[in-house]
Coordinates of C-alpha atoms and ligand atoms in Angstrom, one line a residue:
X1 CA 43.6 146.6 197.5
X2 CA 42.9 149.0 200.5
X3 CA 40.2 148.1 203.5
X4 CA 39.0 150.9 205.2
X5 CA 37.5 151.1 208.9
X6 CA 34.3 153.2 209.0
X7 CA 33.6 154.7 212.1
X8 CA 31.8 157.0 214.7
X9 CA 33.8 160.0 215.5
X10 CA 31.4 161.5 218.4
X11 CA 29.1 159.5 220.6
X12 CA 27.4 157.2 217.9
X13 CA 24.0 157.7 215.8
X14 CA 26.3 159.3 213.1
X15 CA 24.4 157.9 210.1
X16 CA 27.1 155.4 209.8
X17 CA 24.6 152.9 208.3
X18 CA 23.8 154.4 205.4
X19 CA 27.1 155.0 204.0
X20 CA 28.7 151.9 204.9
X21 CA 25.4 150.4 203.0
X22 CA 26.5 152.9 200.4
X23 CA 30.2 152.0 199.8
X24 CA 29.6 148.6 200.6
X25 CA 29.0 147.5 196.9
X26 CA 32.7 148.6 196.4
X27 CA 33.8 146.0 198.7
X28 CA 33.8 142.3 198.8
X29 CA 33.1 142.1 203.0
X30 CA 31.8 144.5 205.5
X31 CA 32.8 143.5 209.2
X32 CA 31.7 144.7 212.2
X33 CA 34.0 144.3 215.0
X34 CA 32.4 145.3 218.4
X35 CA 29.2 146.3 220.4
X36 CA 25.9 143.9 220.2
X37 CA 22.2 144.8 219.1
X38 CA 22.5 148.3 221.2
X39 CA 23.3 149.9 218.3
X40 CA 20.8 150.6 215.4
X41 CA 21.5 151.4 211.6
X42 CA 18.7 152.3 210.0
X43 CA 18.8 152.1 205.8
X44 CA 16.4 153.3 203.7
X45 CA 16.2 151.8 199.9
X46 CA 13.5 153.1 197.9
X47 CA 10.2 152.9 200.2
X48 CA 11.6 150.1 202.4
X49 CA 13.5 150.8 205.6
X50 CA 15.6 148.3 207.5
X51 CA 16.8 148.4 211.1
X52 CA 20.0 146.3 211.2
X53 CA 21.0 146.1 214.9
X54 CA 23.5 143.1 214.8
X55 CA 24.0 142.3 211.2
X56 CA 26.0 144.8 209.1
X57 CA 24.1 146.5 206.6
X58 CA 26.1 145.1 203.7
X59 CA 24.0 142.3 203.9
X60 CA 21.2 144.4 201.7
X61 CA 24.1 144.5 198.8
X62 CA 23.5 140.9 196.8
X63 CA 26.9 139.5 196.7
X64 CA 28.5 141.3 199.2
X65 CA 29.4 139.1 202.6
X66 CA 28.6 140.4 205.7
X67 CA 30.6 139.5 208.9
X68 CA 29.7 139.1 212.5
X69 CA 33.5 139.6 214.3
X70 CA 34.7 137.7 217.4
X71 CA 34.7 141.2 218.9
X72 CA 30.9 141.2 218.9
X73 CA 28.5 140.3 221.9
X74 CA 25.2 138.6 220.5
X75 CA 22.0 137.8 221.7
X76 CA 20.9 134.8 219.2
X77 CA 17.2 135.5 220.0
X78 CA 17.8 138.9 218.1
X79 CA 19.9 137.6 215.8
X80 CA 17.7 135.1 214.7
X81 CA 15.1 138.2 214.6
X82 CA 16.8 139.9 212.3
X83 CA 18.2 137.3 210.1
X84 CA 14.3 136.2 209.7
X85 CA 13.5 139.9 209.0
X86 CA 16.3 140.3 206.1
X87 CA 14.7 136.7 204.9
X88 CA 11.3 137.9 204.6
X89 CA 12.7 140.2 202.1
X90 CA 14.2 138.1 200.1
X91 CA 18.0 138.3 201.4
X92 CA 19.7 134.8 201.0
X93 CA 21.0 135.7 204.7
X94 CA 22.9 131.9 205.0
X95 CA 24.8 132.9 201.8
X96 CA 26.0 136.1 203.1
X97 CA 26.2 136.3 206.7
X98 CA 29.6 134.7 208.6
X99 CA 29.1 134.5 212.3
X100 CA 32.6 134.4 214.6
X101 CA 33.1 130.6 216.0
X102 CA 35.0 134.0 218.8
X103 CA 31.7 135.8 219.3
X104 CA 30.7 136.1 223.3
X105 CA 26.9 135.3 223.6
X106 CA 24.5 137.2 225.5
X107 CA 21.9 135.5 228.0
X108 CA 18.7 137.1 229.3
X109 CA 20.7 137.0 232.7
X110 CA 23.1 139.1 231.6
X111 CA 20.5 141.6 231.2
X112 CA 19.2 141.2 234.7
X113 CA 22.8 141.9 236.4
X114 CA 22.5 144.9 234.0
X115 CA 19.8 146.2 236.0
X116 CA 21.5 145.8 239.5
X117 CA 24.3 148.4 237.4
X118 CA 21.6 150.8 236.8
X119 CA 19.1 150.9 239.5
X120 CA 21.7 150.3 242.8
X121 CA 21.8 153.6 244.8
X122 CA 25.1 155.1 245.6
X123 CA 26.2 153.7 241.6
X124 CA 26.4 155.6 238.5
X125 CA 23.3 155.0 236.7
X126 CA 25.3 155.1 232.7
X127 CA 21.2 155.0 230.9
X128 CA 22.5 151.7 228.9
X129 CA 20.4 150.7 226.4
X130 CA 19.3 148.0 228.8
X131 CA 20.8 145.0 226.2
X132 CA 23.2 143.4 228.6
X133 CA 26.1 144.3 226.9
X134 CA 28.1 145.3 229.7
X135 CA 27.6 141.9 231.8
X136 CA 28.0 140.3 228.5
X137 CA 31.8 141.9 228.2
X138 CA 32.1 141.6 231.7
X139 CA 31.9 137.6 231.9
X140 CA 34.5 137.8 228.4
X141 CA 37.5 139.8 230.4
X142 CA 36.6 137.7 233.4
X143 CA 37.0 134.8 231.4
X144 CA 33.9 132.6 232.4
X145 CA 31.7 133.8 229.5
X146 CA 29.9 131.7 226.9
X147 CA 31.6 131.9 223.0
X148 CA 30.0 130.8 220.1
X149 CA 31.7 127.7 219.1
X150 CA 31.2 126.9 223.0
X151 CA 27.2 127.1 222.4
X152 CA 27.9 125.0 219.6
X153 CA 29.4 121.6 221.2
X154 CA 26.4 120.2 223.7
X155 CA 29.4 119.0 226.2
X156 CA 31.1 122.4 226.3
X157 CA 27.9 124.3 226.8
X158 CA 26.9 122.1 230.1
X159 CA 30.2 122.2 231.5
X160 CA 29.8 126.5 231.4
X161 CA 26.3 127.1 231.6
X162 CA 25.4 125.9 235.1
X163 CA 27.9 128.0 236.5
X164 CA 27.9 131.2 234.6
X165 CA 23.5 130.8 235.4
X166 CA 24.0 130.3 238.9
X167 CA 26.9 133.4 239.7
X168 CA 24.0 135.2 238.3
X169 CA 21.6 134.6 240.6
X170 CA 23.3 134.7 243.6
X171 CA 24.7 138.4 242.0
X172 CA 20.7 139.8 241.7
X173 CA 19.5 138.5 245.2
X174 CA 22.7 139.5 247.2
X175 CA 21.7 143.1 245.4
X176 CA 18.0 142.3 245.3
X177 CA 17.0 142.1 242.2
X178 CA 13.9 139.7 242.0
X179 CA 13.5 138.5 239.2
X180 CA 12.3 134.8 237.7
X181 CA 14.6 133.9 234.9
X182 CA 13.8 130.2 234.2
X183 CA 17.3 128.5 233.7
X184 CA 16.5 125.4 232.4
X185 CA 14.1 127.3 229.6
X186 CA 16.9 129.5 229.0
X187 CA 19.0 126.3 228.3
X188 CA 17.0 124.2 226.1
X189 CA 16.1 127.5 223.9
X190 CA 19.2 128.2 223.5
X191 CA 20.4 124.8 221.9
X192 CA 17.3 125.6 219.6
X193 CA 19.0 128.9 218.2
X194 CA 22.7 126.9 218.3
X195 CA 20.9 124.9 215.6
X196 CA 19.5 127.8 213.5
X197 CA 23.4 129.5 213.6
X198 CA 25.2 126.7 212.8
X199 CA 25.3 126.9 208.9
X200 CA 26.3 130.6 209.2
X201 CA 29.4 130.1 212.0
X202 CA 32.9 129.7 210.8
X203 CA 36.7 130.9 211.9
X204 CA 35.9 134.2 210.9
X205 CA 39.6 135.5 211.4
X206 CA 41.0 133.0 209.5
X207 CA 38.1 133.6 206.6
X208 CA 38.4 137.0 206.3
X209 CA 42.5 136.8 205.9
X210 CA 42.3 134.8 203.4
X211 CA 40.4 136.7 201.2
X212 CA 42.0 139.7 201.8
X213 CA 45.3 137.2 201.0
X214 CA 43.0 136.5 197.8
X215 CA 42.8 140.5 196.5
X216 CA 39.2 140.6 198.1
X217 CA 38.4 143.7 200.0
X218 CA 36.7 145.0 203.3
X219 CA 35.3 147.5 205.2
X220 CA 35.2 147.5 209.1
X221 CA 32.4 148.6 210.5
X222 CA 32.0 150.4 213.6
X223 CA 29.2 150.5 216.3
X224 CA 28.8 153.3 218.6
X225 CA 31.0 156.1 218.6
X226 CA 34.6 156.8 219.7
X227 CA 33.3 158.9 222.7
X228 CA 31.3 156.0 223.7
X229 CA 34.5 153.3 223.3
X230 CA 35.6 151.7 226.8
X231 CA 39.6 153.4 227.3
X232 CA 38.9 156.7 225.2
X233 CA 35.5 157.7 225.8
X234 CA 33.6 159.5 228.3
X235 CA 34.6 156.8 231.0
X236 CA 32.2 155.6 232.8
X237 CA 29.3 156.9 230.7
X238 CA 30.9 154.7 227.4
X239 CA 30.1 151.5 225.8
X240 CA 32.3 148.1 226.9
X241 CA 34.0 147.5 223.9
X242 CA 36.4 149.4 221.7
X243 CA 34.4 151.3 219.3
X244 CA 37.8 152.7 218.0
X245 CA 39.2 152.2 215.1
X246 CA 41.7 149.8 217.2
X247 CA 39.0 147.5 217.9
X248 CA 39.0 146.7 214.2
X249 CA 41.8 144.6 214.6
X250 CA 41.2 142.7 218.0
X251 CA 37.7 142.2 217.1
X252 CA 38.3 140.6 214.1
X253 CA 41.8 139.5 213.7
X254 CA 43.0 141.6 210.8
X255 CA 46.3 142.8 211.6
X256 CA 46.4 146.4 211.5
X257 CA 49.2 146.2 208.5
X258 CA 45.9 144.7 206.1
X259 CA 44.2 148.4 206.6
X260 CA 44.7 150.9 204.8
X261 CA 42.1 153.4 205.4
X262 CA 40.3 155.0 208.4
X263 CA 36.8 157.2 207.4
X264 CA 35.1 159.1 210.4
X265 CA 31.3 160.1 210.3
X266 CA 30.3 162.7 212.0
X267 CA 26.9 164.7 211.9
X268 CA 26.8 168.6 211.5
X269 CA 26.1 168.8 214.9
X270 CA 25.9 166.5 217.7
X271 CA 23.5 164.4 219.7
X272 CA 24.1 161.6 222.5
X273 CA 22.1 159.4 224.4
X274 CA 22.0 157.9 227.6
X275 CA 23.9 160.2 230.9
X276 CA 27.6 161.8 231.0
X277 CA 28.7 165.2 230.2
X278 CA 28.6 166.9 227.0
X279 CA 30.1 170.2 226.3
X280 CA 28.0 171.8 223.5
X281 CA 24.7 170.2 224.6
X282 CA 21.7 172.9 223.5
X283 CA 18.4 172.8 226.0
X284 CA 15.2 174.6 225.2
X285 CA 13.9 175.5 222.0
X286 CA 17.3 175.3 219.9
X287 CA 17.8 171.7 221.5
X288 CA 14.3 171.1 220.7
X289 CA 14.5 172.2 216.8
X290 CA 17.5 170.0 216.0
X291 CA 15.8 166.8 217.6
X292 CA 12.8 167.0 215.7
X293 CA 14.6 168.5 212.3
X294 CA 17.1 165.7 212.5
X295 CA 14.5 163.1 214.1
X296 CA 16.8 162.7 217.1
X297 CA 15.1 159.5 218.5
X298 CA 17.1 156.4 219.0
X299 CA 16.7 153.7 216.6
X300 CA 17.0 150.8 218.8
X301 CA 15.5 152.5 222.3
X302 CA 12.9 154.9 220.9
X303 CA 14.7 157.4 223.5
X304 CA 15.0 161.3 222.8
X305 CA 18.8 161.7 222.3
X306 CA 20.1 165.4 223.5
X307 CA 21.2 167.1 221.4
X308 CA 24.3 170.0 220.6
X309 CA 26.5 172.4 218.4
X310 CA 29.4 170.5 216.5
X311 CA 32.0 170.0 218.8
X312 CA 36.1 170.9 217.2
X313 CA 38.2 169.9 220.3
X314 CA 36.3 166.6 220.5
X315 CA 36.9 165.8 217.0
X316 CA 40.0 166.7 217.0
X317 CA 40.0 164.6 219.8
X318 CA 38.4 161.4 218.0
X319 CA 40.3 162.3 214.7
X320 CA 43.8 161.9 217.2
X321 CA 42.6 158.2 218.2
X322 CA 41.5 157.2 215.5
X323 CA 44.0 158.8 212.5
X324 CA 41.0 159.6 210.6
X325 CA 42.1 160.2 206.7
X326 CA 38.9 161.8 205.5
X327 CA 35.6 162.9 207.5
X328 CA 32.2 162.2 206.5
X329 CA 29.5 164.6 207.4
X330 CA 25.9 163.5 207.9
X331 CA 22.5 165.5 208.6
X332 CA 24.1 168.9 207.1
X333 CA 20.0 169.5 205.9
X334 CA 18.9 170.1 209.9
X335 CA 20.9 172.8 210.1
X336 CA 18.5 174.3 206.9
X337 CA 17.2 177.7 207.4
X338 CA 19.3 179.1 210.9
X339 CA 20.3 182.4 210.7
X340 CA 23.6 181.6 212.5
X341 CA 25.0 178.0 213.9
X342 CA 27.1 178.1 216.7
X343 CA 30.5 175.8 216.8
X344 CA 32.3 174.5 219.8
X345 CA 35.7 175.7 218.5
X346 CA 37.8 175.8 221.8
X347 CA 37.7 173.9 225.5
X348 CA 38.9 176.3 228.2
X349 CA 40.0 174.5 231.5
X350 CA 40.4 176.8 234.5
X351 CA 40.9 179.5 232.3
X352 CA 43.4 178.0 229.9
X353 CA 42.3 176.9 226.5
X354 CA 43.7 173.0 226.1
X355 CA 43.4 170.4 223.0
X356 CA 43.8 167.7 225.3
X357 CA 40.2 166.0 226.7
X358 CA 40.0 165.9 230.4
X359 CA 40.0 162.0 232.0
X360 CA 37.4 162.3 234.7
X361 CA 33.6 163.1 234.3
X362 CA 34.5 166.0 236.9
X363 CA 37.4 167.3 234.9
X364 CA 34.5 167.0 231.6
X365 CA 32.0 168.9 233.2
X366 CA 34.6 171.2 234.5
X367 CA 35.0 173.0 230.7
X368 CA 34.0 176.3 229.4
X369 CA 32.7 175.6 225.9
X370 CA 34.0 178.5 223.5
X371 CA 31.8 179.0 221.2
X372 CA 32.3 180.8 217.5
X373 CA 29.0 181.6 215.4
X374 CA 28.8 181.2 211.9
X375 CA 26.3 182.6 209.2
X376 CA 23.4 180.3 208.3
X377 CA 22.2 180.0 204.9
X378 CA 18.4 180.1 203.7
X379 CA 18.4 177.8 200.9
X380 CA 17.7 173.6 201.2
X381 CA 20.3 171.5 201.0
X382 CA 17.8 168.6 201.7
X383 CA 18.3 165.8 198.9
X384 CA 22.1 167.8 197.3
X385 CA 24.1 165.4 195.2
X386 CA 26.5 168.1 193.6
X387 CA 29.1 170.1 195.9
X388 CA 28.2 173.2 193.5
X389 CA 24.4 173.7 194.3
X390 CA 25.3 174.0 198.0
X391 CA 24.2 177.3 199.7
X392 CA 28.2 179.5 199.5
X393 CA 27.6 179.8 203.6
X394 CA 27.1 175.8 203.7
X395 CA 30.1 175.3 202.0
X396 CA 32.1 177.7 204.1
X397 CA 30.6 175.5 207.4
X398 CA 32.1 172.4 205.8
X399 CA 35.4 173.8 205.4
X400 CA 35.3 175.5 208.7
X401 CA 34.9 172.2 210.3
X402 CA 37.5 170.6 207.8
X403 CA 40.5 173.2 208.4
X404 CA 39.7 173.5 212.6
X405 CA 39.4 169.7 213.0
X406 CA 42.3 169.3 210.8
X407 CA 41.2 166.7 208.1
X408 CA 39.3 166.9 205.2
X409 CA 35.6 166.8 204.6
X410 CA 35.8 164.1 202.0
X411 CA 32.1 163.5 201.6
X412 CA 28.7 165.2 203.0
X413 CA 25.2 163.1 203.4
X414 CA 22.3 165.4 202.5
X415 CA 19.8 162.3 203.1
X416 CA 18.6 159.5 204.3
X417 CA 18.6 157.4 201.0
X418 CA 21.7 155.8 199.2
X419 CA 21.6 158.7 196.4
X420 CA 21.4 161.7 198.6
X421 CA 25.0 161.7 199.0
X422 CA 28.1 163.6 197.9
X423 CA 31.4 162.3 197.5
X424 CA 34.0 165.2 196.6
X425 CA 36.1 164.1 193.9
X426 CA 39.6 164.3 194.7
X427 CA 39.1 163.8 198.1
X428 CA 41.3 161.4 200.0
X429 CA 38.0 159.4 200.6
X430 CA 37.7 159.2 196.9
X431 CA 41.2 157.8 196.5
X432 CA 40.4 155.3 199.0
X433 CA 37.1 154.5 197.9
Ligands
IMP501 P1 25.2 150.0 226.5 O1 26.1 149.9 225.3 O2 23.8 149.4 226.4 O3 25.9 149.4 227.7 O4 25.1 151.5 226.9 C1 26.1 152.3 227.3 C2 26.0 153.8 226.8 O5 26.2 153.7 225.4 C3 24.6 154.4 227.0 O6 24.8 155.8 227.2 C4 23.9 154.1 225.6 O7 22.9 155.1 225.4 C5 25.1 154.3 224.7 N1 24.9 153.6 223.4 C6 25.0 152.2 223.2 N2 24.8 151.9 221.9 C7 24.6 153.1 221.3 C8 24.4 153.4 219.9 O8 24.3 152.6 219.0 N3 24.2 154.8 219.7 C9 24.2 155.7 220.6 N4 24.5 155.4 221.9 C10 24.6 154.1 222.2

């Protein structure tokens, strides 16, 4: 029985949504394993689209069980949100949905020390999505935060919250940051949403081992991208948890001998949002053309995300961390109709070319992007479910990509819907699939 991780390989907003909701009636669990409601799958079935932010978008398959991991930060308030959402259309959401008894819970005071982050002079400003992730991750390493089993038990909950409230405070006035956040409301809401998580929460490590013990399978699911992941992405313009495909195991307790599989999605180009450097960013028209071809708008923010030529050295990069087995590429249709598209196909670092990806921001925004330009093609490759009817030079793109990043193109997404997808057959991905 093989479990795969499915993952970002560049700075998230890949499009992993929609094939993880595509696979995911092949499996018997989809997981996710880190990151909160910053990040934002959107799904289209039929004429209805869904914006999953917390939840795993396995959910929308009856049957299939969808996980919350102890390696997740959530904000009940927007969990309860979305679990009222999937409701409303009919999705027997206490069925499916396992919640980790492990999961760190985010407070609206978490999202207030977020701002003294972001809008302190003389500190990086990283343009977070504002969620209180960060503080949220902080308080977990520094081993004060608030878990879900510990919102759970009344007794447990007073003994942490009064002090984990209070630290806050005294953090936004010594960096003034006025705001009003009334404690004692936050409290008694809280033990409100406890109450409408309860049935869902269980020892999700312990559940999802067993059935994998039991010939059941599952697919990780990751937030964010591997550029974004706290050790091995753009540090410090990165998410704070592992977005890697090592966070798979920590943030759900799945030993790393249970998976058998690692998938990376990448688009045929490459946006990010939020600050840090990017080597194949496009400005002006060309930059302009992709964002409003591919829709480049964040999901969960509504921000513009930049956007750029696909990057080689950085997936090659992603596909080192990672061990990626097979490559999934999303969006190919934006890049319809250009007479040429350029490709990031070599970093050169005072005047030497390197594979390796420099630590610092410094060292990032130090590289010359080499750039190779292959042809466009003129036909639409909008809506392709056959590997034959693609244009010849689309074809030739996808292998390009394939044979400089150094693993196979095992299936290409030509649309937003479930359909508009195409796997190749005898593909790695289709053996693991
Ligand atoms: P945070 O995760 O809100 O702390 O934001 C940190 C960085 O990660 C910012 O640059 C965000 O724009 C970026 N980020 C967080 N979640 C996502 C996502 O789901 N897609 C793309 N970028 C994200």
């Amino acid at each position: 029985m093989k479990n795969l991780i499915i993952l970002g390989a560049q700075w998230g907003d890949e499009g992993k949504g929609k094939v993880v909701d595509l696979f995911s009636d092949k499996f018997d669990i989809v997981a996710r394993y880190q990151g909160g409601h910053n990040a934002g799958h959107t799904v289209y079935i039929g004429e209805r689209k869904f914006v999953l932010k917390l939840i795993p978008s396995g959910i929308l398959r009856p049957g299939v069980r969808a996980v919350i991991g102890n390696g997740v930060v959530i904000d009940p308030g927007a969990l309860i949100d979305e679990i009222t959402m999937l409701e409303a259309a009919g999705i027997d959401v206490t069925r499916q949905l396992a919640i980790s008894n492990r999961a760190q819970i985010i407070f609206p005071f978490h999202r207030m020390v977020e701002k003294v982050s972001e809008a302190r002079k003389g500190r990086i400003a990283i343009g977070t999505t504002s969620r209180g992730i960060g503080p949220c991750y902080e308080d977990k390493i520094g081993r004060r935060g608030m878990r879900v089993a510990d919102l759970l038990d009344a007794t447990i909950f007073e003994s942490i919250y009064p002090a984990l409230a209070e630290d806050k405070t005294t953090l936004a006035r010594a960096f003034e940051v006025h705001e009003e956040v009334d404690f004692a409301r936050v409290r008694e809401q809280y033990l409100v949403y406890a109450e409408r998580i309860r049935p869902m929460v269980c020892d999700t490590a312990s559940m999802l081992n067993r059935a994998i013990a039991g010939g059941q399978r599952v697919l990780f699911e990751g937030a964010q991208g591997t550029m974004l992941d706290i050790d091995h992405g753009t540090y410090p313009f990165v998410t704070s948890s592992s977005a890697t495909a090592g966070g798979a195991c920590t943030g759900t307790g799945v030993p790393p001998t249970k998976i058998q599989g690692v998938i990376g999605v990448s688009k045929a180009y490459i946006t990010r949002v939020g600050g840090g450097p990017f080597p194949s960013e496009v400005f002006g028209e060309d930059g302009d053309r992709i964002r409003k071809a591919g829709n480049e708008f964040g999901s969960v923010t509504g921000r513009p995300r930049r956007c750029g030529w696909f990057d080689v050295p950085l997936l090659r990069y992603t596909s080192r961390i990672n061990g990626f087995d097979s490559l999934i590429i999303t969006k190919l249709d934006v890049l319809d109709g250009l007479p040429e598209i350029p490709v990031l196909t070599g970093y050169r670092v005072q005047g030497e070319l390197t594979d390796d990806m420099p630590a610092t921001v410094t060292g990032l925004e130090a590289i010359e992007p080499v750039y190779e330009r292959l042809p466009g093609w003129t036909g639409n490759t909008r809506g392709l479910k056959d590997h034959a009817l693609l244009p010849p030079q689309a074809k030739d793109y996808l292998a390009f990509l394939a044979e400089r990043v150094g693993v196979e193109v095992g299936c290409i997404s030509t649309g937003p819907e479930r359909n508009e997808t195409i796997v190749l057959p005898g593909s790695r991905l289709a053996s693991l699939l």
